[in-house]
Short mmCIF file of C-alpha atoms in Angstrom, two decimals:
data_model
loop_
_atom_site.label_atom_id
_atom_site.label_comp_id
_atom_site.label_asym_id
_atom_site.label_seq_id
_atom_site.Cartn_x
_atom_site.Cartn_y
_atom_site.Cartn_z
CA MET A 87 88.90 89.54 121.53
CA LEU A 88 85.96 88.52 118.85
CA GLU A 89 83.42 88.85 121.59
CA LEU A 90 84.46 92.40 122.43
CA LEU A 91 83.89 93.67 118.99
CA ASP A 92 80.63 95.05 117.79
CA PRO A 93 78.86 93.39 114.81
CA ASN A 94 79.47 96.79 112.64
CA THR A 95 83.23 96.35 113.37
CA LEU A 96 83.32 92.65 112.57
CA ILE A 97 81.22 93.59 109.03
CA ILE A 98 84.18 96.10 108.37
CA LEU A 99 86.85 93.72 109.16
CA GLY A 100 85.19 90.89 107.14
CA MET A 101 84.90 93.25 103.97
CA VAL A 102 88.66 94.55 104.58
CA ALA A 103 89.43 91.05 104.50
CA PHE A 104 87.78 90.11 101.50
CA ALA A 105 89.25 93.23 99.78
CA ALA A 106 92.90 91.98 100.99
CA GLY A 107 92.19 88.45 99.60
CA PHE A 108 91.14 89.98 96.18
CA ILE A 109 94.08 92.10 96.02
CA ASP A 110 96.58 89.63 97.48
CA ALA A 111 95.38 87.11 94.82
CA VAL A 112 95.72 89.73 91.91
CA ALA A 113 98.70 92.02 92.73
CA GLY A 114 100.17 90.90 96.06
CA GLY A 115 100.10 92.79 99.09
CA GLY A 116 96.75 92.23 101.01
CA GLY A 117 98.59 92.23 104.14
CA MET A 118 98.78 96.24 103.74
CA LEU A 119 95.25 96.21 104.47
CA MET A 120 95.06 93.43 106.93
CA VAL A 121 97.91 94.53 109.45
CA PRO A 122 96.66 98.25 109.84
CA ALA A 123 93.03 96.62 110.43
CA LEU A 124 93.93 94.54 113.15
CA LEU A 125 96.39 97.06 114.66
CA SER A 126 93.33 99.64 114.80
CA ILE A 127 90.98 97.66 116.75
CA GLY A 128 93.71 97.58 119.40
CA LEU A 129 95.54 94.22 118.97
CA PRO A 130 99.30 94.32 119.98
CA PRO A 131 101.44 94.02 117.06
CA HIS A 132 102.70 90.40 117.76
CA ILE A 133 99.01 89.02 118.03
CA ALA A 134 98.20 91.12 114.99
CA LEU A 135 100.67 89.64 112.88
CA GLY A 136 100.09 86.05 114.04
CA THR A 137 96.34 86.46 113.67
CA ASN A 138 97.25 87.77 110.24
CA LYS A 139 99.22 84.68 109.23
CA LEU A 140 96.08 82.52 110.19
CA SER A 141 93.78 84.36 108.13
CA ALA A 142 96.30 84.91 105.26
CA THR A 143 96.89 81.34 105.01
CA PHE A 144 93.46 80.82 103.93
CA ALA A 145 94.08 83.42 101.04
CA SER A 146 97.27 82.29 99.76
CA SER A 147 96.33 78.42 99.69
CA THR A 148 93.22 79.40 97.66
CA ALA A 149 95.08 81.59 95.41
CA ALA A 150 98.15 79.45 94.82
CA PHE A 151 95.82 76.37 94.47
CA THR A 152 94.07 78.41 91.30
CA TYR A 153 97.18 79.41 89.76
CA TYR A 154 98.38 75.79 90.14
CA ARG A 155 95.36 74.37 88.32
CA LYS A 156 95.35 77.12 85.56
CA LYS A 157 99.22 75.75 85.05
CA LEU A 158 100.53 79.30 85.74
CA PHE A 159 102.86 77.59 88.47
CA SER A 160 105.39 74.48 88.40
CA PRO A 161 106.22 73.43 92.02
CA SER A 162 109.02 71.04 90.47
CA PHE A 163 110.90 74.46 88.81
CA TRP A 164 110.79 76.45 92.03
CA ILE A 165 111.71 73.86 94.64
CA HIS A 166 115.00 75.92 95.99
CA ALA A 167 112.81 78.78 96.32
CA PHE A 168 110.36 76.60 98.42
CA ILE A 169 113.13 75.56 100.83
CA ALA A 170 114.64 78.87 101.04
CA THR A 171 111.57 80.44 101.77
CA PHE A 172 110.49 77.97 104.50
CA ILE A 173 113.94 78.57 106.31
CA GLY A 174 113.84 82.41 105.98
CA ALA A 175 110.17 82.34 107.28
CA ILE A 176 111.36 80.32 110.37
CA LEU A 177 114.24 82.68 111.28
CA GLY A 178 111.93 85.75 110.52
CA THR A 179 109.20 84.66 113.07
CA LEU A 180 111.57 83.48 115.67
CA VAL A 181 113.04 87.13 115.24
CA VAL A 182 109.76 88.93 115.90
CA ASP A 183 109.36 87.27 119.24
CA TYR A 184 112.53 89.32 120.46
CA ILE A 185 111.51 92.63 119.11
CA SER A 186 109.58 95.08 121.47
CA THR A 187 105.89 95.87 121.05
CA GLU A 188 107.01 99.65 120.79
CA TRP A 189 109.50 99.20 117.98
CA LEU A 190 106.90 97.36 115.92
CA GLU A 191 104.18 99.71 116.20
CA LYS A 192 106.70 102.78 115.15
CA ALA A 193 108.35 100.43 112.28
CA LEU A 194 105.46 98.69 110.45
CA PRO A 195 104.03 102.12 109.03
CA LEU A 196 107.37 102.80 107.52
CA VAL A 197 107.65 99.34 106.06
CA VAL A 198 104.09 99.38 104.42
CA LEU A 199 104.86 102.74 102.96
CA ALA A 200 108.09 102.04 101.63
CA THR A 201 106.35 98.43 99.98
CA ALA A 202 103.97 100.69 98.77
CA ALA A 203 106.48 103.28 97.54
CA TYR A 204 108.39 100.35 95.55
CA THR A 205 105.00 98.96 94.15
CA ILE A 206 104.37 102.44 92.55
CA TRP A 207 107.74 103.33 91.06
CA HIS A 208 109.06 99.97 90.05
CA ARG A 209 108.96 99.42 86.52
CA GLN A 210 107.23 96.15 85.36
CA PRO A 211 108.72 94.32 82.36
CA LYS A 212 106.20 93.82 79.58
CA THR A 213 106.16 90.39 78.53
CA GLU A 214 103.38 88.26 77.22
CA ASN A 215 104.52 84.84 77.09
CA HIS A 216 104.12 82.02 79.66
CA ASN A 217 107.53 80.59 79.60
CA LEU A 218 109.46 79.69 82.40
CA PRO A 219 112.80 81.24 83.14
CA LYS A 220 115.88 79.60 81.15
CA ASP A 221 117.68 76.94 83.75
CA GLU A 222 120.68 79.19 83.71
CA PRO A 223 123.62 78.54 86.24
CA HIS A 224 122.67 81.24 88.59
CA LEU A 225 118.94 80.16 88.85
CA LYS A 226 119.37 78.06 92.03
CA GLU A 227 121.38 81.30 93.84
CA LYS A 228 118.58 83.63 92.57
CA GLN A 229 115.70 81.57 94.22
CA TRP A 230 117.72 81.00 97.50
CA GLY A 231 118.53 84.71 97.94
CA GLN A 232 114.84 85.72 96.75
CA GLY A 233 113.35 83.13 99.02
CA LEU A 234 115.62 83.73 102.20
CA THR A 235 115.05 87.35 102.04
CA LEU A 236 111.36 87.42 101.02
CA GLY A 237 110.58 84.53 103.63
CA PHE A 238 112.30 86.31 106.41
CA TYR A 239 110.49 89.76 105.57
CA ASP A 240 107.27 87.68 105.57
CA GLY A 241 108.07 86.44 109.04
CA VAL A 242 109.10 89.83 110.81
CA ALA A 243 106.41 92.02 109.10
CA GLY A 244 104.35 90.52 106.31
CA PRO A 245 102.66 93.52 104.54
CA GLY A 246 103.56 93.84 101.10
CA THR A 247 105.20 90.21 100.47
CA GLY A 248 103.14 89.38 97.77
CA ALA A 249 103.83 92.33 96.01
CA PHE A 250 107.58 92.12 96.49
CA TRP A 251 107.37 88.67 95.14
CA THR A 252 105.55 89.36 92.37
CA VAL A 253 107.85 92.44 91.34
CA SER A 254 111.12 90.84 92.04
CA SER A 255 110.32 87.83 89.94
CA MET A 256 109.16 89.96 86.82
CA SER A 257 112.61 91.65 87.28
CA MET A 258 114.86 88.82 88.01
CA TYR A 259 113.36 86.26 85.73
CA LYS A 260 111.71 88.30 83.04
CA MET A 261 108.28 86.64 83.57
CA ASN A 262 104.93 87.96 83.00
CA ILE A 263 102.58 89.12 85.48
CA LEU A 264 100.61 86.07 85.55
CA LEU A 265 103.25 83.78 86.08
CA SER A 266 105.12 86.08 88.55
CA SER A 267 101.87 86.24 90.61
CA GLY A 268 101.39 82.45 90.46
CA LEU A 269 104.80 81.87 91.86
CA ALA A 270 104.38 84.77 94.63
CA LYS A 271 100.91 83.00 95.65
CA ALA A 272 102.86 79.71 96.37
CA MET A 273 105.76 81.03 98.04
CA ASN A 274 103.34 83.12 100.17
CA PHE A 275 101.52 80.16 101.47
CA VAL A 276 104.76 78.30 102.16
CA SER A 277 106.08 81.64 104.45
CA ASN A 278 102.43 82.13 105.49
CA ILE A 279 102.20 78.42 106.89
CA THR A 280 105.64 78.31 108.06
CA SER A 281 105.20 81.74 110.26
CA LEU A 282 101.67 80.48 111.51
CA VAL A 283 103.17 77.48 113.08
CA THR A 284 105.49 79.40 114.65
CA PHE A 285 103.44 81.95 116.23
CA ILE A 286 101.04 79.39 117.14
CA ILE A 287 103.87 77.68 119.18
CA LEU A 288 104.88 80.87 120.59
CA GLY A 289 100.79 82.00 121.49
CA HIS A 290 100.66 84.84 119.38
CA VAL A 291 97.16 84.03 117.51
CA ASN A 292 93.86 85.52 117.79
CA TRP A 293 92.07 82.21 116.65
CA ALA A 294 88.59 83.27 116.53
CA LEU A 295 89.13 86.58 114.87
CA GLY A 296 91.74 84.90 112.59
CA LEU A 297 89.45 82.07 111.43
CA THR A 298 86.43 84.40 110.73
CA MET A 299 88.39 87.05 108.41
CA GLY A 300 90.34 83.81 107.16
CA VAL A 301 86.82 82.96 105.66
CA CYS A 302 86.38 86.14 103.88
CA LEU A 303 90.14 86.25 102.89
CA MET A 304 89.45 82.95 100.94
CA VAL A 305 86.22 84.24 99.24
CA GLY A 306 88.22 87.35 98.16
CA ALA A 307 91.26 85.34 97.24
CA TYR A 308 89.31 82.75 94.95
CA ILE A 309 87.38 85.61 92.92
CA GLY A 310 90.77 87.87 92.86
CA ALA A 311 92.71 84.72 91.20
CA HIS A 312 90.04 84.13 88.77
CA SER A 313 89.92 87.57 87.70
CA ALA A 314 93.74 88.58 87.66
CA ILE A 315 94.03 85.21 85.24
CA LYS A 316 91.23 86.48 83.02
CA PHE A 317 91.79 90.17 82.90
CA GLY A 318 95.20 91.06 84.50
CA ALA A 319 96.29 93.18 87.34
CA LYS A 320 96.58 96.83 86.13
CA PHE A 321 92.95 97.71 87.07
CA ILE A 322 93.51 97.24 90.91
CA ARG A 323 96.76 99.07 91.25
CA PRO A 324 95.36 102.59 91.77
CA VAL A 325 92.86 101.66 94.35
CA PHE A 326 95.34 99.26 95.91
CA VAL A 327 98.06 101.99 96.26
CA THR A 328 95.54 104.67 97.51
CA VAL A 329 94.26 102.42 100.11
CA VAL A 330 97.45 101.21 101.45
CA VAL A 331 98.82 104.73 101.60
CA VAL A 332 95.72 106.00 103.63
CA LEU A 333 95.77 102.84 106.08
CA SER A 334 99.54 103.72 106.65
CA VAL A 335 99.51 107.27 107.38
CA LYS A 336 96.79 106.62 109.79
CA LEU A 337 98.67 103.97 111.16
CA ALA A 338 101.80 106.16 111.43
CA ILE A 339 99.49 108.88 113.53
CA ASP A 340 98.39 106.42 115.81
CA ALA A 341 101.92 104.92 116.58
CA TRP A 342 103.87 108.29 116.55
CA LEU A 343 101.29 111.17 117.85
#
């Protein structure tokens, strides 16, 4: 597929990947840009999702490691979320292989728009501390429920998973946005790498395109993670939501009209 694309298209895809990596590292939801971009060049939905997982793994690993180095993520505290996300991602990816291409083309715009709406209207808690939530009795159940649900979603579709992780973590655990983003990046990496392996086994990955965009995503994620840690995520939300809505509408028009 890569050799059939003209240089201008490759440049545009690289810029989209850089922006997606940056946005994903700051606020989550970079897949909202990547999946529509891959579908817009004519990739079948299954291949677009698999290729996105390949490139997204670059970004999520870079961002997760950055948050970990800055001590904004504690792996041992979230062990149950790790396991649940791993299981959910496998189940979700296996389900994708049995969903018709036509159904995916029509459903993805709705998923992307719903995620954007959730991100816009969900009120974020205003807390500035960097403390982990208390180890209360239901913490394990919360991690399992969140991990299975979002891991499954990431395996089935993917766009907006990082945003869902960030927003739901702030709501469920009352953590600030930096700790929630650190958790989101780590769990995103778990579900991305799990889904990627499954997609590879199923033959749903365009390697050349995924690796090319993955490098751009990685650079964007590195800059985005450092920017988020230094400045916070508020500055990216208006641009993020605008681009998501525009791309979603275009994708819906292409799929339904």
